[in-house]
Structures are given as C-alpha cells and as structure tokens.
PDB file of C-alpha atoms in Angstrom:
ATOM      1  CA  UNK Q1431     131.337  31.777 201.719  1.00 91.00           C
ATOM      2  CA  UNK Q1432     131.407  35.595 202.874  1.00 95.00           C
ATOM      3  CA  UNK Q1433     134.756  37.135 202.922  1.00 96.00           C
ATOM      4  CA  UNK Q1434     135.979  40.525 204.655  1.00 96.00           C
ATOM      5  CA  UNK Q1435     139.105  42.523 204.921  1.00 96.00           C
ATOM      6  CA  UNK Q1436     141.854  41.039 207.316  1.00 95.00           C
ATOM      7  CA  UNK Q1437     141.818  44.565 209.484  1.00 93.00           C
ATOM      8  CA  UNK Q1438     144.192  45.571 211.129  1.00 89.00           C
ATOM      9  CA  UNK Q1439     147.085  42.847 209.304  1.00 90.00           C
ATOM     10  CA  UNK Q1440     145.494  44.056 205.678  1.00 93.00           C
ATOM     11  CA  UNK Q1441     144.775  47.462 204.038  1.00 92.00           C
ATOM     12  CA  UNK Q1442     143.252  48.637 200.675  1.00 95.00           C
ATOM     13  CA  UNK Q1443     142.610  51.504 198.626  1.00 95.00           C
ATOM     14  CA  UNK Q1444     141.079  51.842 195.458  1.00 95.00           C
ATOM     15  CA  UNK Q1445     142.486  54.228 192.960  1.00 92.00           C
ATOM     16  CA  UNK Q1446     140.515  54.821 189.941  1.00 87.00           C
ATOM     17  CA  UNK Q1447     140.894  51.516 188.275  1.00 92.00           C
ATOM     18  CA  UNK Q1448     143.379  49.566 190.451  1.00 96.00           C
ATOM     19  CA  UNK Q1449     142.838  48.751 193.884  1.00 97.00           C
ATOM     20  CA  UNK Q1450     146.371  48.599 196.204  1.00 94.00           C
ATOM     21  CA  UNK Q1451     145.974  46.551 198.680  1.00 95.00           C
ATOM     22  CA  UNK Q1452     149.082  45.434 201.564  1.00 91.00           C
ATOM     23  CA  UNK Q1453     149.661  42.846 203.607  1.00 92.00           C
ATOM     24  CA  UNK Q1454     150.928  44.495 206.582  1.00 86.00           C
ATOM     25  CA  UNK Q1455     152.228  41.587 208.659  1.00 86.00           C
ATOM     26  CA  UNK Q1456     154.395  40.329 206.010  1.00 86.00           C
ATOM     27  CA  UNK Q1457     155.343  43.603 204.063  1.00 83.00           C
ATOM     28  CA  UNK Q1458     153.767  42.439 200.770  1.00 89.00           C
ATOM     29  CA  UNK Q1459     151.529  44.396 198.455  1.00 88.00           C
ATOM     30  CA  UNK Q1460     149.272  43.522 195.839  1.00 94.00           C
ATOM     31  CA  UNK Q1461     147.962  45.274 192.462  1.00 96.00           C
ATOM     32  CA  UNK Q1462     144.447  44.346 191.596  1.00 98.00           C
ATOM     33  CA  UNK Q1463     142.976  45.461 188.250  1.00 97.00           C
ATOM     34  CA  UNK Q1464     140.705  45.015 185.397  1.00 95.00           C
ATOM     35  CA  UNK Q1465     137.541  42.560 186.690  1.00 94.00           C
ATOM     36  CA  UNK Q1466     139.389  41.883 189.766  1.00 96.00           C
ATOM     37  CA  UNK Q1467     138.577  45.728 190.642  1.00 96.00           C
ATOM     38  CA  UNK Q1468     134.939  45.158 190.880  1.00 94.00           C
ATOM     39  CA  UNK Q1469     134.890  41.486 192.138  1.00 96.00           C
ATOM     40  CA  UNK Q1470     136.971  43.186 195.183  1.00 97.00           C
ATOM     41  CA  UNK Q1471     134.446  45.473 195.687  1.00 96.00           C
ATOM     42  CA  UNK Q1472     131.655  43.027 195.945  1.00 95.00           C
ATOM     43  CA  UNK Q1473     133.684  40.888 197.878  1.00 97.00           C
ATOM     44  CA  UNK Q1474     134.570  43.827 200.521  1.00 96.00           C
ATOM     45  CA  UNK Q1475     130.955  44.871 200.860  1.00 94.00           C
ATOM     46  CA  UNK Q1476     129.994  41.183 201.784  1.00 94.00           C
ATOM     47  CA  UNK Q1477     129.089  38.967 198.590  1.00 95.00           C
ATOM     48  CA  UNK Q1478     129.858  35.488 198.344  1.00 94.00           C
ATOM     49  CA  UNK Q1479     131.721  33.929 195.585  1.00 95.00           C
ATOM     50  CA  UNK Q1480     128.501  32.928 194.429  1.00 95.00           C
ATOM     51  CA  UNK Q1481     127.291  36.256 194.104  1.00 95.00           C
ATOM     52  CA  UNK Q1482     130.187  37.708 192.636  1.00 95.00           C
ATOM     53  CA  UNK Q1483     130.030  35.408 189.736  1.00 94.00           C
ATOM     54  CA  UNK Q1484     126.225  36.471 189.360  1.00 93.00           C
ATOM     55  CA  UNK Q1485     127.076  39.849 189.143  1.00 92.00           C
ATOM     56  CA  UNK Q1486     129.710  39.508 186.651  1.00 93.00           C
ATOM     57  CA  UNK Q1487     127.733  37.824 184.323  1.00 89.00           C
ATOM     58  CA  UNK Q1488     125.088  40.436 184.703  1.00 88.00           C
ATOM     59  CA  UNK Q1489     127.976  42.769 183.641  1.00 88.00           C
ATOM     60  CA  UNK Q1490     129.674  41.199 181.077  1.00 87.00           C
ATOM     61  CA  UNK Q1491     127.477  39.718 178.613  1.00 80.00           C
ATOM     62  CA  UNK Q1492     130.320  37.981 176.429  1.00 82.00           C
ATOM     63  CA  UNK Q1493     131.708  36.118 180.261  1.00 81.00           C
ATOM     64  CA  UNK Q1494     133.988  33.493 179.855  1.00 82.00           C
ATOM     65  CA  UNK Q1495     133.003  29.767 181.090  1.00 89.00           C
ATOM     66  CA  UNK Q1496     136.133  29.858 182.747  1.00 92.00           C
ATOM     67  CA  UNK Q1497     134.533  32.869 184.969  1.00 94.00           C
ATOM     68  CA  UNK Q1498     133.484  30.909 188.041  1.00 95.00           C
ATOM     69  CA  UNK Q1499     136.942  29.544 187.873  1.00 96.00           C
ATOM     70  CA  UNK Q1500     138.608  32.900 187.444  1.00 97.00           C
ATOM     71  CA  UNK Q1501     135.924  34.198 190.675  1.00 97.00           C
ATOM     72  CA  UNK Q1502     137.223  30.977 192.462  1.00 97.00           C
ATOM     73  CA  UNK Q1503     141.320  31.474 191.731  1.00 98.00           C
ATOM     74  CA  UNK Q1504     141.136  35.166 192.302  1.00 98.00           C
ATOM     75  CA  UNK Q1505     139.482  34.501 195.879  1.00 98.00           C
ATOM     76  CA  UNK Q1506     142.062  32.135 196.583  1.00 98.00           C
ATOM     77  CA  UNK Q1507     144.874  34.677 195.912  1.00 98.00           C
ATOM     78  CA  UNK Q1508     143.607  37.129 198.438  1.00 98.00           C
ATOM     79  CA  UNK Q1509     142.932  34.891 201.008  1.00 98.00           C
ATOM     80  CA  UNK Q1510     146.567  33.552 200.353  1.00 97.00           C
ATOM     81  CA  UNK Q1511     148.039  36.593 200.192  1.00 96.00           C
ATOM     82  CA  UNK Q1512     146.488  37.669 203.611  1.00 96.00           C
ATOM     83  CA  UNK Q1513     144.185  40.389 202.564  1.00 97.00           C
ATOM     84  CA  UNK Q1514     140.516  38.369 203.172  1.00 97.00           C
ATOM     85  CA  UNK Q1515     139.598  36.209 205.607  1.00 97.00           C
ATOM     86  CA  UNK Q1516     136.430  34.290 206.163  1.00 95.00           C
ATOM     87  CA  UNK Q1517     133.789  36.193 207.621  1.00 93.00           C
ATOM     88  CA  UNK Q1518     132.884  34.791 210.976  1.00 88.00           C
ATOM     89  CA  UNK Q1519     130.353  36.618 211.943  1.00 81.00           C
ATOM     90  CA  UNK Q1520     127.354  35.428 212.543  1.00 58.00           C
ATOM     91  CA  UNK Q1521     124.625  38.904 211.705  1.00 65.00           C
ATOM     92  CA  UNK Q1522     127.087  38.289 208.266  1.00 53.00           C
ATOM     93  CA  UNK Q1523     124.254  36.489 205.768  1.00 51.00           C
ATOM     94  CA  UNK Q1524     124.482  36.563 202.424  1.00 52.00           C
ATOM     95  CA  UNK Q1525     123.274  39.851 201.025  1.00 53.00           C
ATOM     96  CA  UNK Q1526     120.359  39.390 198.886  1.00 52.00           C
ATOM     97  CA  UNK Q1527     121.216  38.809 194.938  1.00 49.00           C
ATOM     98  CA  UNK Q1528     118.145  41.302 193.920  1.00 50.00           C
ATOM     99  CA  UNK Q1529     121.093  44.077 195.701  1.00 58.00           C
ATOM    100  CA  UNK Q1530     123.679  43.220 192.895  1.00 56.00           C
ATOM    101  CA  UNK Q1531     123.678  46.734 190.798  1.00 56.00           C
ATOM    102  CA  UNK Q1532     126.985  46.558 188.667  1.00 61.00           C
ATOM    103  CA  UNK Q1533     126.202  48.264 185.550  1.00 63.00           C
ATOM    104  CA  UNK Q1534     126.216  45.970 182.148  1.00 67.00           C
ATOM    105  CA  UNK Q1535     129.405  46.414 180.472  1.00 69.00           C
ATOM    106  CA  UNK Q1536     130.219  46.739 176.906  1.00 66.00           C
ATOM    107  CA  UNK Q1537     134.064  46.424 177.360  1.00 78.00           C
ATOM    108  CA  UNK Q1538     135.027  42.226 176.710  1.00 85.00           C
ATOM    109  CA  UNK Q1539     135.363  40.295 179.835  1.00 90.00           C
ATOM    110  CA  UNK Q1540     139.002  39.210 180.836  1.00 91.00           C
ATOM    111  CA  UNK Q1541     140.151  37.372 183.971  1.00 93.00           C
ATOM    112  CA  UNK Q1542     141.300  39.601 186.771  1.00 96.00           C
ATOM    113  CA  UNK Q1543     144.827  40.923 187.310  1.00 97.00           C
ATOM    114  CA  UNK Q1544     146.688  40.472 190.544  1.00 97.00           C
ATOM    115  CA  UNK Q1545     150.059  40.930 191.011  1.00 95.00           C
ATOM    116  CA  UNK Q1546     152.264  40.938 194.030  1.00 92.00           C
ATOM    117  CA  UNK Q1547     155.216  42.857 194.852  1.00 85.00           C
ATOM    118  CA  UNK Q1548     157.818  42.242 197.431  1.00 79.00           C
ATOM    119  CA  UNK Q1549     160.214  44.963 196.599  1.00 69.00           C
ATOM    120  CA  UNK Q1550     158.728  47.078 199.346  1.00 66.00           C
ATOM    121  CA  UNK Q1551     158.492  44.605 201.824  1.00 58.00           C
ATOM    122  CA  UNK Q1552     161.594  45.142 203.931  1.00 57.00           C
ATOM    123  CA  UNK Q1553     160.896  48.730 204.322  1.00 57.00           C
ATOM    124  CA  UNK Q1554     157.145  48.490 205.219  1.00 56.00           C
ATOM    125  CA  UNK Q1555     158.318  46.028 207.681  1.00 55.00           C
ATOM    126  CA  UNK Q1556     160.848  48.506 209.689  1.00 56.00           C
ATOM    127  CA  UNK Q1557     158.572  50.838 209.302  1.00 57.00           C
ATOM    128  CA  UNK Q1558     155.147  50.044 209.812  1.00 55.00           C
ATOM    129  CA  UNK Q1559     151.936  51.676 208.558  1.00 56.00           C
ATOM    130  CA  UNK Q1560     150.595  53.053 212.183  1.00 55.00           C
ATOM    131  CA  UNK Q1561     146.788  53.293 213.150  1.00 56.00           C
ATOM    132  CA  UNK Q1562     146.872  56.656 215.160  1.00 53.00           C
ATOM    133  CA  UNK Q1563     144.408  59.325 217.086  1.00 56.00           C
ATOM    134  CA  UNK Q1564     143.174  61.694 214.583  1.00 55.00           C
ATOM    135  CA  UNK Q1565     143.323  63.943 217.358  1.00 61.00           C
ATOM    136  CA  UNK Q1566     146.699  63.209 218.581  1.00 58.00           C
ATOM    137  CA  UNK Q1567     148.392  61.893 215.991  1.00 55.00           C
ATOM    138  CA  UNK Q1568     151.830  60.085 216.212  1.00 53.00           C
ATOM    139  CA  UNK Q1569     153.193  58.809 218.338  1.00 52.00           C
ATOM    140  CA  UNK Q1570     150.105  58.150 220.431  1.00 51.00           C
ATOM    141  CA  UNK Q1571     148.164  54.876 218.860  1.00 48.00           C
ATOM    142  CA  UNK Q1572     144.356  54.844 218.380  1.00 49.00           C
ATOM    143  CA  UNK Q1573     143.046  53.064 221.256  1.00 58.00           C
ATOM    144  CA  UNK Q1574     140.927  50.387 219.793  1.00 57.00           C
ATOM    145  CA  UNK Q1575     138.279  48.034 221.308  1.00 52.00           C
ATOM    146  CA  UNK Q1576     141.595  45.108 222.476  1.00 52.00           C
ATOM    147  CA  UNK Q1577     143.484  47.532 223.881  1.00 46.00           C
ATOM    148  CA  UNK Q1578     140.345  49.204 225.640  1.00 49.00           C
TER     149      UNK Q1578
END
C-alpha cells in the first residue's frame, strides 16, 4: 500500500535527525526518530511498506526479524495518529525498488521511535497553524484549488 501526507489536517518537518510532525485537526504532535526518520522519508516520497522494509535491510545489515513488524507497527501509528493516509491516486504506482538509494549503515538497527505529545494540543487548537498568501500574508488565506 502507498501512503502520503494527510495535507492540509497533517504537517511535518524534518530537523536533522527527528522529524516533527502535527496533527492539526486534533492538536496532537508526534516525535519521530532513529529508523523511523528514514522509513518516513520513504514513506512521504511514495514507497510502500514493502519497499520500506527492502530498503532498510539494504541499510542495516545486522536488521532485526522483527523489522517487517516494526515497518508494519510504525505505519500503523501514523496512519492512527492522522498524519498518512492511503494514497488514492491512481498515476500513484509503486516506485520502482532499483530507486531505493539509502546508504548502508554501520550504526546497529533499532526499531523506530514515535512518541506523541498532547501537551500542546489545546493551544494549537485555539490557535491554528494558518495556510496563507506569501504575498499577502495574514489574515488573507491562500486560495487553494476547493476554495477556487
């Protein structure tokens, strides 16, 4: 299955080695590190599960059996935490597994980190994270292809 970002209800950014990703309809916001940092990379730019666990054992060439589990549990907690949904599209095939270029890494696998945090939630909530012109600016929304 092909996964993408849940734009405009989800928004990430990776910083160094952490990706910070929020669920903006809910106020929640997640912590992603270790493996989980490059499996959400691959899983952003259109991989399947599949080909995430390829590319991981590529990488890592001490992986864990429990990998394809770990791939499997760690896809589960971003599409239950509302940051990936199923990609519907249909031009959205699986990207060939010849494309898969992680670099082999001599650091020891682990299972990726993801953490949520709901301390921030009320206050994201009241006030929201806005799309807006970058001509403009605030208070005047983007206009976007719905509101067209």
């Amino acid at each position: 299955m092909i996964y993408r970002l849940n734009e405009p209800d989800a928004s990430a950014e990776i910083f160094d080695e952490e990706v910070l990703a929020i669920n903006l309809s809910n106020g929640h916001y997640h912590s992603i590190r270790g493996t989980g940092v490059e499996m959400w990379k691959l899983l952003v730019e259109g991989r399947s599960e599949v080909q995430v666990v390829q590319a991981m054992h590529h990488s890592y060439a001490d992986a864990s059996p429990t990998l394809e589990a770990d791939v499997r549990t760690f896809v589960a907690q971003l599409v239950d935490g509302g940051l990936l949904v199923e990609n519907t599209n249909t031009n959205a095939g699986e990207t060939s597994t010849s494309d898969l270029t992680l670099p082999a890494i001599s650091a020891a696998y682990t299972a990726p980190i993801f953490e949520s945090h709901l301390d921030m939630q009320d206050l994201l909530l009241i006030d929201p994270i806005h799309d807006v012109d970058v001509q403009v600016g605030w208070p005047l929304r983007a206009v976007t292809e719905e509101r067209a």
